[in-house]
């Protein structure tokens, strides 16, 4: 962020312009009970050079492994993003975090977002997609809000069923959104790592508004999405599919499974994982519900002379026009990150995405079979998986620490739902078979067991 030099004289000039005598008078509208009266507990101010040194010292405390030594996943993935993506997306014409309002001066950005929507629609096999949301969690929460609006004429549908295979961070956002709703948010337990269609049917009746299914789920397992969706539809419940964009290129897509709303996290097709984001929420649904869709929509049209152009469309859904009656509180999008994703998808193409997805699947299945040859190690589900899988690893926490000292992040420790020694292991396209074999040997040494 650039340094902005505001002198006392500058600040006073701004206060004079708005008619306030002082900063205290400017903030007088904030109730006294909400104001901080004591000094902030922060360290004394540093000089610029001292601050730069301090930040370097903090950065040096980070462990930044080479991509081939990182097996972390769980919703944020290391992906190879071609350098072309960064070069094109950071051209000055595209540098905005927001949807541009003025179509007359923003045709380039509007066209990119239109292409983004078209690509997400094709990737998911759904009928329409929006211009993006903040992240996967907000996309899921907005999907729930949309499902409520679709069933508004059926007030008895007050139950929302959430798979226990959802990422915990997404679940937390959904529960925060849903806390003031009259709906109950209920969890459906997994059996052997994924949902049991029969058990799901037992929970379905005419009180269920929507069912949320993540596939691949938080433990890596690919769900039988078609079968689960068909059972939900028999009961009149809507299905929200939480998807991995790369898995759409290899497994049954959201559209092929006939789900109603598809939401996902687009980080892995746009940028490296970063602490705190920014991320990219993906959202698609059936066309007949376009007026209930959250977020921005870009449309293609023609001007008076017949030239093609791009504009914001269906804006009467949005908060800046309908205020409290808007379909959503989000009337913006992640324009710059969506630009990264659009360029990435255009460079990869359909065949490139399928090739990448197959290579990740091949790496993951090879590594799972190799690790299962180590005494005590066991893949926790017989269900198919994509790029990550849950592994029972004896002495997990000790092994994780030992490998971390060697510069290897061996995976994500799972919560107690999958056992105290459960580890989620993810692969990425930087890793060669030699890298995977070296990783398996490190696990062997750390657990004290040779391969069977």
mmCIF file of C-alpha atoms in Angstrom, residues 41-356:
data_model
loop_
_atom_site.group_PDB
_atom_site.id
_atom_site.type_symbol
_atom_site.label_atom_id
_atom_site.label_comp_id
_atom_site.label_asym_id
_atom_site.label_seq_id
_atom_site.Cartn_x
_atom_site.Cartn_y
_atom_site.Cartn_z
ATOM 1 C CA UNK A 41 -1.916 -1.554 23.510
ATOM 2 C CA UNK A 42 0.551 -1.359 20.640
ATOM 3 C CA UNK A 43 4.320 -1.089 20.550
ATOM 4 C CA UNK A 44 5.969 2.331 20.156
ATOM 5 C CA UNK A 45 6.174 3.627 16.598
ATOM 6 C CA UNK A 46 9.093 2.389 14.493
ATOM 7 C CA UNK A 47 11.065 4.262 11.896
ATOM 8 C CA UNK A 48 10.573 3.098 8.304
ATOM 9 C CA UNK A 49 13.891 1.221 8.251
ATOM 10 C CA UNK A 50 13.117 -0.413 11.624
ATOM 11 C CA UNK A 51 9.706 -1.452 10.326
ATOM 12 C CA UNK A 52 11.198 -3.033 7.173
ATOM 13 C CA UNK A 53 13.659 -5.006 9.327
ATOM 14 C CA UNK A 54 10.842 -6.114 11.661
ATOM 15 C CA UNK A 55 8.738 -7.368 8.730
ATOM 16 C CA UNK A 56 11.725 -9.269 7.300
ATOM 17 C CA UNK A 57 12.216 -10.964 10.677
ATOM 18 C CA UNK A 58 8.551 -11.981 10.774
ATOM 19 C CA UNK A 59 8.703 -13.285 7.203
ATOM 20 C CA UNK A 60 11.817 -15.345 8.033
ATOM 21 C CA UNK A 61 9.760 -17.258 10.618
ATOM 22 C CA UNK A 62 7.552 -18.667 7.847
ATOM 23 C CA UNK A 63 8.231 -22.178 6.612
ATOM 24 C CA UNK A 64 7.986 -22.026 2.844
ATOM 25 C CA UNK A 65 8.615 -25.511 1.441
ATOM 26 C CA UNK A 66 9.278 -26.201 -2.202
ATOM 27 C CA UNK A 67 6.002 -27.224 -3.925
ATOM 28 C CA UNK A 68 7.232 -30.800 -4.322
ATOM 29 C CA UNK A 69 7.603 -31.010 -0.523
ATOM 30 C CA UNK A 70 4.120 -29.777 0.313
ATOM 31 C CA UNK A 71 1.280 -32.309 0.728
ATOM 32 C CA UNK A 72 -1.216 -29.883 2.264
ATOM 33 C CA UNK A 73 -4.734 -29.605 0.837
ATOM 34 C CA UNK A 74 -8.136 -29.413 2.463
ATOM 35 C CA UNK A 75 -9.528 -26.657 0.254
ATOM 36 C CA UNK A 76 -6.387 -24.606 -0.543
ATOM 37 C CA UNK A 77 -4.118 -26.226 -3.119
ATOM 38 C CA UNK A 78 -0.751 -25.632 -4.706
ATOM 39 C CA UNK A 79 -1.252 -25.375 -8.467
ATOM 40 C CA UNK A 80 1.021 -24.412 -11.298
ATOM 41 C CA UNK A 81 -0.294 -21.101 -12.611
ATOM 42 C CA UNK A 82 1.429 -20.238 -15.919
ATOM 43 C CA UNK A 83 3.399 -16.983 -15.773
ATOM 44 C CA UNK A 84 1.331 -15.743 -18.712
ATOM 45 C CA UNK A 85 -1.677 -15.532 -16.388
ATOM 46 C CA UNK A 86 0.013 -13.057 -14.049
ATOM 47 C CA UNK A 87 1.475 -10.986 -16.884
ATOM 48 C CA UNK A 88 -1.885 -10.581 -18.645
ATOM 49 C CA UNK A 89 -4.097 -10.242 -15.571
ATOM 50 C CA UNK A 90 -1.961 -7.501 -14.020
ATOM 51 C CA UNK A 91 -2.115 -5.229 -17.045
ATOM 52 C CA UNK A 92 -3.361 -1.843 -15.899
ATOM 53 C CA UNK A 93 -6.599 -2.259 -17.893
ATOM 54 C CA UNK A 94 -7.686 -5.076 -15.562
ATOM 55 C CA UNK A 95 -6.501 -3.855 -12.153
ATOM 56 C CA UNK A 96 -9.742 -3.584 -10.236
ATOM 57 C CA UNK A 97 -11.140 -5.717 -7.445
ATOM 58 C CA UNK A 98 -14.697 -4.773 -8.349
ATOM 59 C CA UNK A 99 -17.265 -5.000 -11.116
ATOM 60 C CA UNK A 100 -17.154 -1.767 -13.111
ATOM 61 C CA UNK A 101 -20.389 0.214 -13.200
ATOM 62 C CA UNK A 102 -19.714 2.356 -16.270
ATOM 63 C CA UNK A 103 -20.089 0.153 -19.328
ATOM 64 C CA UNK A 104 -18.922 3.036 -21.579
ATOM 65 C CA UNK A 105 -15.371 2.859 -20.216
ATOM 66 C CA UNK A 106 -15.183 -0.763 -19.005
ATOM 67 C CA UNK A 107 -15.857 -3.001 -21.995
ATOM 68 C CA UNK A 108 -12.597 -4.961 -21.523
ATOM 69 C CA UNK A 109 -13.261 -5.939 -17.898
ATOM 70 C CA UNK A 110 -16.943 -6.601 -18.573
ATOM 71 C CA UNK A 111 -16.067 -8.904 -21.472
ATOM 72 C CA UNK A 112 -13.554 -10.808 -19.302
ATOM 73 C CA UNK A 113 -16.206 -11.367 -16.620
ATOM 74 C CA UNK A 114 -18.717 -12.441 -19.285
ATOM 75 C CA UNK A 115 -16.162 -14.979 -20.565
ATOM 76 C CA UNK A 116 -15.554 -16.088 -16.950
ATOM 77 C CA UNK A 117 -19.279 -16.746 -16.465
ATOM 78 C CA UNK A 118 -19.392 -18.704 -19.741
ATOM 79 C CA UNK A 119 -16.381 -20.833 -18.747
ATOM 80 C CA UNK A 120 -17.771 -21.664 -15.283
ATOM 81 C CA UNK A 121 -21.097 -22.567 -16.896
ATOM 82 C CA UNK A 122 -19.324 -24.964 -19.291
ATOM 83 C CA UNK A 123 -17.049 -26.355 -16.551
ATOM 84 C CA UNK A 124 -19.934 -27.185 -14.234
ATOM 85 C CA UNK A 125 -22.439 -28.175 -16.934
ATOM 86 C CA UNK A 126 -24.988 -25.862 -15.311
ATOM 87 C CA UNK A 127 -27.225 -23.406 -17.207
ATOM 88 C CA UNK A 128 -25.937 -20.077 -15.850
ATOM 89 C CA UNK A 129 -23.077 -18.781 -13.693
ATOM 90 C CA UNK A 130 -22.560 -15.434 -11.990
ATOM 91 C CA UNK A 131 -19.577 -13.069 -11.970
ATOM 92 C CA UNK A 132 -18.138 -14.707 -8.776
ATOM 93 C CA UNK A 133 -18.462 -14.205 -5.024
ATOM 94 C CA UNK A 134 -15.899 -13.679 -2.276
ATOM 95 C CA UNK A 135 -14.873 -17.293 -1.664
ATOM 96 C CA UNK A 136 -16.183 -20.847 -1.449
ATOM 97 C CA UNK A 137 -17.704 -20.263 1.995
ATOM 98 C CA UNK A 138 -19.727 -17.199 0.971
ATOM 99 C CA UNK A 139 -20.784 -19.009 -2.235
ATOM 100 C CA UNK A 140 -22.190 -21.878 -0.152
ATOM 101 C CA UNK A 141 -23.989 -19.523 2.227
ATOM 102 C CA UNK A 142 -25.505 -17.622 -0.719
ATOM 103 C CA UNK A 143 -26.581 -20.947 -2.223
ATOM 104 C CA UNK A 144 -28.491 -21.713 0.966
ATOM 105 C CA UNK A 145 -30.083 -18.280 0.916
ATOM 106 C CA UNK A 146 -31.128 -18.839 -2.720
ATOM 107 C CA UNK A 147 -32.601 -22.264 -1.884
ATOM 108 C CA UNK A 148 -34.722 -20.640 0.834
ATOM 109 C CA UNK A 149 -36.002 -18.076 -1.684
ATOM 110 C CA UNK A 150 -36.857 -20.805 -4.235
ATOM 111 C CA UNK A 151 -38.944 -22.627 -1.620
ATOM 112 C CA UNK A 152 -40.546 -19.457 -0.284
ATOM 113 C CA UNK A 153 -43.992 -20.750 -1.355
ATOM 114 C CA UNK A 154 -43.467 -23.905 0.744
ATOM 115 C CA UNK A 155 -43.106 -22.524 4.285
ATOM 116 C CA UNK A 156 -43.095 -26.007 5.772
ATOM 117 C CA UNK A 157 -39.650 -26.717 4.340
ATOM 118 C CA UNK A 158 -37.650 -25.551 7.354
ATOM 119 C CA UNK A 159 -34.836 -28.100 7.418
ATOM 120 C CA UNK A 160 -31.457 -27.868 5.664
ATOM 121 C CA UNK A 161 -29.285 -31.002 5.630
ATOM 122 C CA UNK A 162 -25.503 -30.506 5.544
ATOM 123 C CA UNK A 163 -23.101 -33.330 4.751
ATOM 124 C CA UNK A 164 -20.504 -33.942 7.461
ATOM 125 C CA UNK A 165 -18.053 -34.031 4.557
ATOM 126 C CA UNK A 166 -18.093 -30.236 4.183
ATOM 127 C CA UNK A 167 -14.941 -28.220 4.795
ATOM 128 C CA UNK A 168 -15.231 -26.880 8.341
ATOM 129 C CA UNK A 169 -14.502 -23.293 7.256
ATOM 130 C CA UNK A 170 -17.402 -23.423 4.749
ATOM 131 C CA UNK A 171 -19.666 -24.931 7.371
ATOM 132 C CA UNK A 172 -18.848 -22.118 9.805
ATOM 133 C CA UNK A 173 -19.761 -19.461 7.237
ATOM 134 C CA UNK A 174 -23.019 -21.273 6.414
ATOM 135 C CA UNK A 175 -23.982 -21.510 10.088
ATOM 136 C CA UNK A 176 -23.192 -17.819 10.618
ATOM 137 C CA UNK A 177 -25.433 -16.861 7.693
ATOM 138 C CA UNK A 178 -28.155 -19.241 8.853
ATOM 139 C CA UNK A 179 -28.174 -18.263 12.530
ATOM 140 C CA UNK A 180 -31.113 -15.790 12.198
ATOM 141 C CA UNK A 181 -33.117 -18.017 9.850
ATOM 142 C CA UNK A 182 -36.086 -20.072 11.087
ATOM 143 C CA UNK A 183 -34.509 -23.128 9.429
ATOM 144 C CA UNK A 184 -32.700 -25.879 11.293
ATOM 145 C CA UNK A 185 -29.265 -26.793 9.937
ATOM 146 C CA UNK A 186 -28.733 -30.525 10.479
ATOM 147 C CA UNK A 187 -25.645 -32.624 9.846
ATOM 148 C CA UNK A 188 -25.724 -35.908 7.909
ATOM 149 C CA UNK A 189 -23.037 -38.305 9.120
ATOM 150 C CA UNK A 190 -20.696 -40.085 6.709
ATOM 151 C CA UNK A 191 -20.242 -43.844 6.561
ATOM 152 C CA UNK A 192 -16.812 -45.110 5.505
ATOM 153 C CA UNK A 193 -15.834 -41.651 4.344
ATOM 154 C CA UNK A 194 -18.894 -40.661 2.325
ATOM 155 C CA UNK A 195 -22.679 -40.326 2.390
ATOM 156 C CA UNK A 196 -24.847 -43.434 2.443
ATOM 157 C CA UNK A 197 -27.757 -42.937 -0.043
ATOM 158 C CA UNK A 198 -30.062 -45.125 2.041
ATOM 159 C CA UNK A 199 -29.328 -43.233 5.243
ATOM 160 C CA UNK A 200 -29.888 -39.951 3.405
ATOM 161 C CA UNK A 201 -33.308 -41.118 2.171
ATOM 162 C CA UNK A 202 -34.358 -41.817 5.756
ATOM 163 C CA UNK A 203 -33.737 -38.142 6.612
ATOM 164 C CA UNK A 204 -35.700 -36.784 3.634
ATOM 165 C CA UNK A 205 -39.332 -35.674 3.695
ATOM 166 C CA UNK A 206 -41.457 -32.671 2.727
ATOM 167 C CA UNK A 207 -39.886 -30.541 5.493
ATOM 168 C CA UNK A 208 -36.427 -30.502 3.843
ATOM 169 C CA UNK A 209 -35.585 -27.334 1.914
ATOM 170 C CA UNK A 210 -32.110 -28.270 0.625
ATOM 171 C CA UNK A 211 -29.326 -30.810 0.963
ATOM 172 C CA UNK A 212 -25.674 -29.739 0.706
ATOM 173 C CA UNK A 213 -23.277 -32.336 -0.713
ATOM 174 C CA UNK A 214 -19.546 -31.729 -1.137
ATOM 175 C CA UNK A 215 -17.814 -33.941 -3.688
ATOM 176 C CA UNK A 216 -14.934 -34.642 -3.467
ATOM 177 C CA UNK A 217 -15.627 -34.186 0.216
ATOM 178 C CA UNK A 218 -13.399 -32.839 2.983
ATOM 179 C CA UNK A 219 -11.787 -36.286 3.342
ATOM 180 C CA UNK A 220 -11.065 -36.579 -0.388
ATOM 181 C CA UNK A 221 -13.799 -39.115 -1.215
ATOM 182 C CA UNK A 222 -15.885 -38.709 -4.372
ATOM 183 C CA UNK A 223 -19.613 -39.029 -3.626
ATOM 184 C CA UNK A 224 -22.189 -40.840 -5.780
ATOM 185 C CA UNK A 225 -23.635 -37.468 -6.728
ATOM 186 C CA UNK A 226 -26.196 -38.692 -9.270
ATOM 187 C CA UNK A 227 -27.732 -41.213 -6.881
ATOM 188 C CA UNK A 228 -27.808 -38.787 -3.943
ATOM 189 C CA UNK A 229 -29.340 -36.020 -6.070
ATOM 190 C CA UNK A 230 -32.060 -38.309 -7.445
ATOM 191 C CA UNK A 231 -33.096 -39.311 -3.918
ATOM 192 C CA UNK A 232 -33.274 -35.667 -2.795
ATOM 193 C CA UNK A 233 -35.426 -34.716 -5.777
ATOM 194 C CA UNK A 234 -37.920 -37.489 -5.010
ATOM 195 C CA UNK A 235 -38.564 -35.681 -1.718
ATOM 196 C CA UNK A 236 -38.720 -32.269 -3.438
ATOM 197 C CA UNK A 237 -35.510 -31.053 -1.779
ATOM 198 C CA UNK A 238 -33.015 -28.899 -3.667
ATOM 199 C CA UNK A 239 -29.400 -30.068 -3.989
ATOM 200 C CA UNK A 240 -26.420 -27.740 -3.546
ATOM 201 C CA UNK A 241 -23.187 -29.296 -4.810
ATOM 202 C CA UNK A 242 -19.916 -27.973 -3.351
ATOM 203 C CA UNK A 243 -17.370 -28.757 -6.050
ATOM 204 C CA UNK A 244 -13.643 -28.694 -6.804
ATOM 205 C CA UNK A 245 -13.280 -27.021 -10.238
ATOM 206 C CA UNK A 246 -10.562 -29.404 -11.413
ATOM 207 C CA UNK A 247 -12.552 -32.479 -10.345
ATOM 208 C CA UNK A 248 -15.357 -31.294 -12.656
ATOM 209 C CA UNK A 249 -13.057 -32.120 -15.580
ATOM 210 C CA UNK A 250 -12.724 -35.787 -14.561
ATOM 211 C CA UNK A 251 -15.778 -36.907 -12.550
ATOM 212 C CA UNK A 252 -19.544 -36.492 -12.991
ATOM 213 C CA UNK A 253 -20.121 -32.749 -13.273
ATOM 214 C CA UNK A 254 -22.730 -30.793 -11.339
ATOM 215 C CA UNK A 255 -24.919 -30.494 -14.425
ATOM 216 C CA UNK A 256 -24.613 -34.192 -15.325
ATOM 217 C CA UNK A 257 -25.748 -35.053 -11.797
ATOM 218 C CA UNK A 258 -28.756 -32.707 -12.214
ATOM 219 C CA UNK A 259 -28.029 -30.687 -9.063
ATOM 220 C CA UNK A 260 -29.870 -27.388 -8.607
ATOM 221 C CA UNK A 261 -27.089 -25.081 -7.402
ATOM 222 C CA UNK A 262 -23.313 -25.564 -7.735
ATOM 223 C CA UNK A 263 -20.802 -23.630 -5.620
ATOM 224 C CA UNK A 264 -17.056 -23.894 -5.245
ATOM 225 C CA UNK A 265 -13.716 -22.328 -4.411
ATOM 226 C CA UNK A 266 -11.711 -21.120 -7.417
ATOM 227 C CA UNK A 267 -8.316 -20.549 -5.756
ATOM 228 C CA UNK A 268 -6.706 -23.568 -7.410
ATOM 229 C CA UNK A 269 -7.504 -22.287 -10.926
ATOM 230 C CA UNK A 270 -6.392 -18.723 -10.356
ATOM 231 C CA UNK A 271 -3.541 -18.251 -7.914
ATOM 232 C CA UNK A 272 -1.288 -19.834 -5.293
ATOM 233 C CA UNK A 273 -2.683 -20.328 -1.777
ATOM 234 C CA UNK A 274 -2.099 -17.189 0.272
ATOM 235 C CA UNK A 275 -2.614 -16.421 3.918
ATOM 236 C CA UNK A 276 -5.963 -14.643 4.136
ATOM 237 C CA UNK A 277 -6.763 -14.835 0.431
ATOM 238 C CA UNK A 278 -8.060 -13.307 -1.749
ATOM 239 C CA UNK A 279 -10.086 -16.305 -2.869
ATOM 240 C CA UNK A 280 -12.733 -16.779 -5.529
ATOM 241 C CA UNK A 281 -16.314 -17.958 -5.003
ATOM 242 C CA UNK A 282 -17.831 -19.880 -7.937
ATOM 243 C CA UNK A 283 -21.624 -19.990 -8.337
ATOM 244 C CA UNK A 284 -23.874 -21.628 -10.961
ATOM 245 C CA UNK A 285 -27.505 -22.732 -11.081
ATOM 246 C CA UNK A 286 -30.531 -23.371 -13.268
ATOM 247 C CA UNK A 287 -31.515 -20.492 -15.588
ATOM 248 C CA UNK A 288 -35.102 -20.259 -14.374
ATOM 249 C CA UNK A 289 -33.864 -18.963 -11.022
ATOM 250 C CA UNK A 290 -31.703 -16.188 -12.457
ATOM 251 C CA UNK A 291 -33.675 -13.482 -10.625
ATOM 252 C CA UNK A 292 -32.908 -15.173 -7.295
ATOM 253 C CA UNK A 293 -29.200 -15.492 -8.009
ATOM 254 C CA UNK A 294 -26.757 -13.556 -5.787
ATOM 255 C CA UNK A 295 -24.010 -11.249 -6.996
ATOM 256 C CA UNK A 296 -23.242 -9.618 -10.302
ATOM 257 C CA UNK A 297 -24.286 -10.840 -13.747
ATOM 258 C CA UNK A 298 -22.774 -9.569 -16.984
ATOM 259 C CA UNK A 299 -24.821 -9.800 -20.175
ATOM 260 C CA UNK A 300 -24.041 -9.454 -23.858
ATOM 261 C CA UNK A 301 -26.072 -7.022 -25.956
ATOM 262 C CA UNK A 302 -25.900 -4.767 -29.035
ATOM 263 C CA UNK A 303 -25.756 -0.994 -29.223
ATOM 264 C CA UNK A 304 -27.858 1.201 -31.560
ATOM 265 C CA UNK A 305 -25.465 0.533 -34.444
ATOM 266 C CA UNK A 306 -25.526 -3.226 -33.965
ATOM 267 C CA UNK A 307 -22.085 -3.509 -32.324
ATOM 268 C CA UNK A 308 -21.702 -6.118 -29.592
ATOM 269 C CA UNK A 309 -21.226 -4.831 -26.065
ATOM 270 C CA UNK A 310 -21.278 -6.022 -22.433
ATOM 271 C CA UNK A 311 -23.294 -4.607 -19.524
ATOM 272 C CA UNK A 312 -24.348 -5.357 -15.978
ATOM 273 C CA UNK A 313 -27.716 -7.081 -16.240
ATOM 274 C CA UNK A 314 -30.615 -8.146 -13.982
ATOM 275 C CA UNK A 315 -29.549 -5.370 -11.580
ATOM 276 C CA UNK A 316 -33.029 -5.073 -10.092
ATOM 277 C CA UNK A 317 -32.046 -8.074 -7.928
ATOM 278 C CA UNK A 318 -29.240 -6.103 -6.333
ATOM 279 C CA UNK A 319 -28.849 -4.217 -3.103
ATOM 280 C CA UNK A 320 -27.855 -0.847 -4.600
ATOM 281 C CA UNK A 321 -31.297 -0.733 -6.288
ATOM 282 C CA UNK A 322 -33.651 -2.851 -4.160
ATOM 283 C CA UNK A 323 -32.074 -2.090 -0.783
ATOM 284 C CA UNK A 324 -33.561 -4.410 1.867
ATOM 285 C CA UNK A 325 -35.555 -6.359 -0.770
ATOM 286 C CA UNK A 326 -32.427 -7.394 -2.675
ATOM 287 C CA UNK A 327 -31.786 -11.092 -3.337
ATOM 288 C CA UNK A 328 -28.407 -10.821 -1.594
ATOM 289 C CA UNK A 329 -26.243 -8.419 0.372
ATOM 290 C CA UNK A 330 -23.405 -9.012 -2.101
ATOM 291 C CA UNK A 331 -23.521 -6.723 -5.132
ATOM 292 C CA UNK A 332 -19.906 -6.940 -6.228
ATOM 293 C CA UNK A 333 -17.524 -9.675 -7.355
ATOM 294 C CA UNK A 334 -13.865 -10.699 -7.267
ATOM 295 C CA UNK A 335 -13.185 -9.099 -10.652
ATOM 296 C CA UNK A 336 -9.384 -9.312 -10.606
ATOM 297 C CA UNK A 337 -9.194 -12.889 -9.294
ATOM 298 C CA UNK A 338 -11.908 -13.906 -11.778
ATOM 299 C CA UNK A 339 -9.695 -12.402 -14.500
ATOM 300 C CA UNK A 340 -6.829 -14.660 -13.345
ATOM 301 C CA UNK A 341 -9.179 -17.675 -13.516
ATOM 302 C CA UNK A 342 -10.506 -16.716 -16.949
ATOM 303 C CA UNK A 343 -7.021 -16.487 -18.443
ATOM 304 C CA UNK A 344 -5.981 -19.750 -16.730
ATOM 305 C CA UNK A 345 -9.031 -21.612 -18.080
ATOM 306 C CA UNK A 346 -8.585 -20.194 -21.592
ATOM 307 C CA UNK A 347 -4.916 -21.265 -21.628
ATOM 308 C CA UNK A 348 -5.670 -24.766 -20.332
ATOM 309 C CA UNK A 349 -8.722 -25.460 -22.469
ATOM 310 C CA UNK A 350 -10.959 -28.483 -21.944
ATOM 311 C CA UNK A 351 -8.331 -31.048 -22.949
ATOM 312 C CA UNK A 352 -5.678 -29.394 -20.776
ATOM 313 C CA UNK A 353 -7.933 -29.451 -17.706
ATOM 314 C CA UNK A 354 -8.789 -33.116 -18.269
ATOM 315 C CA UNK A 355 -5.106 -33.971 -18.698
ATOM 316 C CA UNK A 356 -4.204 -32.123 -15.496
#
